[in-house]
Every structure is written in structure tokens, then in C-alpha cells.
mmCIF file of C-alpha atoms in Angstrom:
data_model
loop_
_atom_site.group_PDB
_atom_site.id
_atom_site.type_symbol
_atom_site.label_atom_id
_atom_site.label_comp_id
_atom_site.label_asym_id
_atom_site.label_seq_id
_atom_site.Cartn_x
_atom_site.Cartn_y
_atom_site.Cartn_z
ATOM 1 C CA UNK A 53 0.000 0.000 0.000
ATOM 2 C CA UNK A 54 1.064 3.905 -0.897
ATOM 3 C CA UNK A 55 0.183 6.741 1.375
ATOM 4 C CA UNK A 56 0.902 9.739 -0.061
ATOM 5 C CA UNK A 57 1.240 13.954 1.382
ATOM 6 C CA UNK A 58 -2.250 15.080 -0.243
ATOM 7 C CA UNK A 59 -1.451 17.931 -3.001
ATOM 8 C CA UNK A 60 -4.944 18.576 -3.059
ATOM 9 C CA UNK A 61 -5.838 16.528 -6.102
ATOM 10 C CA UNK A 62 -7.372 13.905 -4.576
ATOM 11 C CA UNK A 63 -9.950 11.459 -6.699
ATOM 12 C CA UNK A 64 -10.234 8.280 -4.879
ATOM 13 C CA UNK A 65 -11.552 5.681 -7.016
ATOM 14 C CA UNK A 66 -12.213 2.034 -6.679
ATOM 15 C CA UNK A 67 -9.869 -0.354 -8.486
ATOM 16 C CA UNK A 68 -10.780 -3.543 -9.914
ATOM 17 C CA UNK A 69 -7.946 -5.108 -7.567
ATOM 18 C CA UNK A 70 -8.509 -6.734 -3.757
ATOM 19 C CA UNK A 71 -6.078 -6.750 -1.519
ATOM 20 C CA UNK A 72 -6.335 -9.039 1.606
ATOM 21 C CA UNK A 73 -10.159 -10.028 0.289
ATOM 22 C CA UNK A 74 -11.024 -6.355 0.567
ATOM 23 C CA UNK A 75 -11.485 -3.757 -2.038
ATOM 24 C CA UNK A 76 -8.631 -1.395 -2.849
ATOM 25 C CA UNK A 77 -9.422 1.830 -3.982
ATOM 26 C CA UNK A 78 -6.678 4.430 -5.412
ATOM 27 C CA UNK A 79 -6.026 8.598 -5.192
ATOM 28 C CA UNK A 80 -5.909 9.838 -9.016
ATOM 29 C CA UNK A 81 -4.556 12.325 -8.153
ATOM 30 C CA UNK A 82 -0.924 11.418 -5.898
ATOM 31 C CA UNK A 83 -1.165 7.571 -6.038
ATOM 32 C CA UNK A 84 -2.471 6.999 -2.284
ATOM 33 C CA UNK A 85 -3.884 3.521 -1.805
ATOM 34 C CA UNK A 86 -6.408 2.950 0.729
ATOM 35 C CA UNK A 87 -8.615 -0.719 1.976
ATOM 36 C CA UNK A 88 -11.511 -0.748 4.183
ATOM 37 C CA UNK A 89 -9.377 -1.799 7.089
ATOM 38 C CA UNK A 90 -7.265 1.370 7.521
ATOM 39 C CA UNK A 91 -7.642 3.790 10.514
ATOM 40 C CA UNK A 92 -8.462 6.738 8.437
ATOM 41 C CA UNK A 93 -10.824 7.572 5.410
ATOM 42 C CA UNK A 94 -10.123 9.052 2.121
ATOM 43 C CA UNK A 95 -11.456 12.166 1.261
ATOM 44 C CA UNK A 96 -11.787 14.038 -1.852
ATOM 45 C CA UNK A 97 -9.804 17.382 -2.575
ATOM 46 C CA UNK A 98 -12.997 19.112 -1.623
ATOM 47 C CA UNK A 99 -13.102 17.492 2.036
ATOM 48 C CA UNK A 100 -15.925 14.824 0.751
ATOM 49 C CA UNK A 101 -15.867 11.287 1.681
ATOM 50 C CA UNK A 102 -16.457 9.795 -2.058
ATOM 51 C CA UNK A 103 -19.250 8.030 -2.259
ATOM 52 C CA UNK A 104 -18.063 4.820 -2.996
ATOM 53 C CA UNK A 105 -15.889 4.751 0.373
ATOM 54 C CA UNK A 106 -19.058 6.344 2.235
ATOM 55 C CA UNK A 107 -21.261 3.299 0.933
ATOM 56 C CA UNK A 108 -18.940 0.745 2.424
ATOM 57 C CA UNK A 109 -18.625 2.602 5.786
ATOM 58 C CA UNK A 110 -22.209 2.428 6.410
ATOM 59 C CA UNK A 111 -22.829 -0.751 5.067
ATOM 60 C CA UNK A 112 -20.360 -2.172 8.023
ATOM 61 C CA UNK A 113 -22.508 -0.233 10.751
#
């Protein structure tokens, strides 16, 4: 996994790649990698939670 300093780019998308049985989604915009299992949350260059990410954090409440 990457984690990148933001540049304030960000456009997390989901990848068509798991890692560790759990989806991997990717920052367009510096190269950040993030799974469901890390201790923090992507967010958008605006601030936003993409929806995508947000879907999957509710969906394990």
C-alpha cells in the first residue's frame, strides 16, 4: 500500500484489484492507496468522503 502527502488533487476511485479479500481503492490524483481496514478515510480534494468509500462505511454499521 502507498500513502501519499495530499497535493490537493485527490480522486479516490475504486480499483478492480482486492487486496487481503477487501477492495482497494486508489487517489488519481498522488497515487495513495487505501482498503476498508485502515484507521483513516479518504477524502476528496474538496473534504468529501467519495461516495463509494461512504457506501462501504455504512454498510459495516
Amino acid at each position: 500500500m502507498r500513502v501519499r502527502s495530499c497535493r490537493d488533487l485527490c480522486n479516490w476511485n475504486r480499483t478492480p484489484v482486492e487486496r487481503r479479500g477487501e477492495p482497494l481503492f486508489a487517489c488519481r490524483g498522488c497515487g495513495s492507496q487505501w482498503v476498508p481496514s485502515e484507521q483513516w478515510t479518504p477524502r476528496e480534494a474538496d473534504g468529501a468522503i467519495p461516495p463509494a468509500v461512504l457506501e462501504l462505511i455504512r454498510s459495516d454499521d
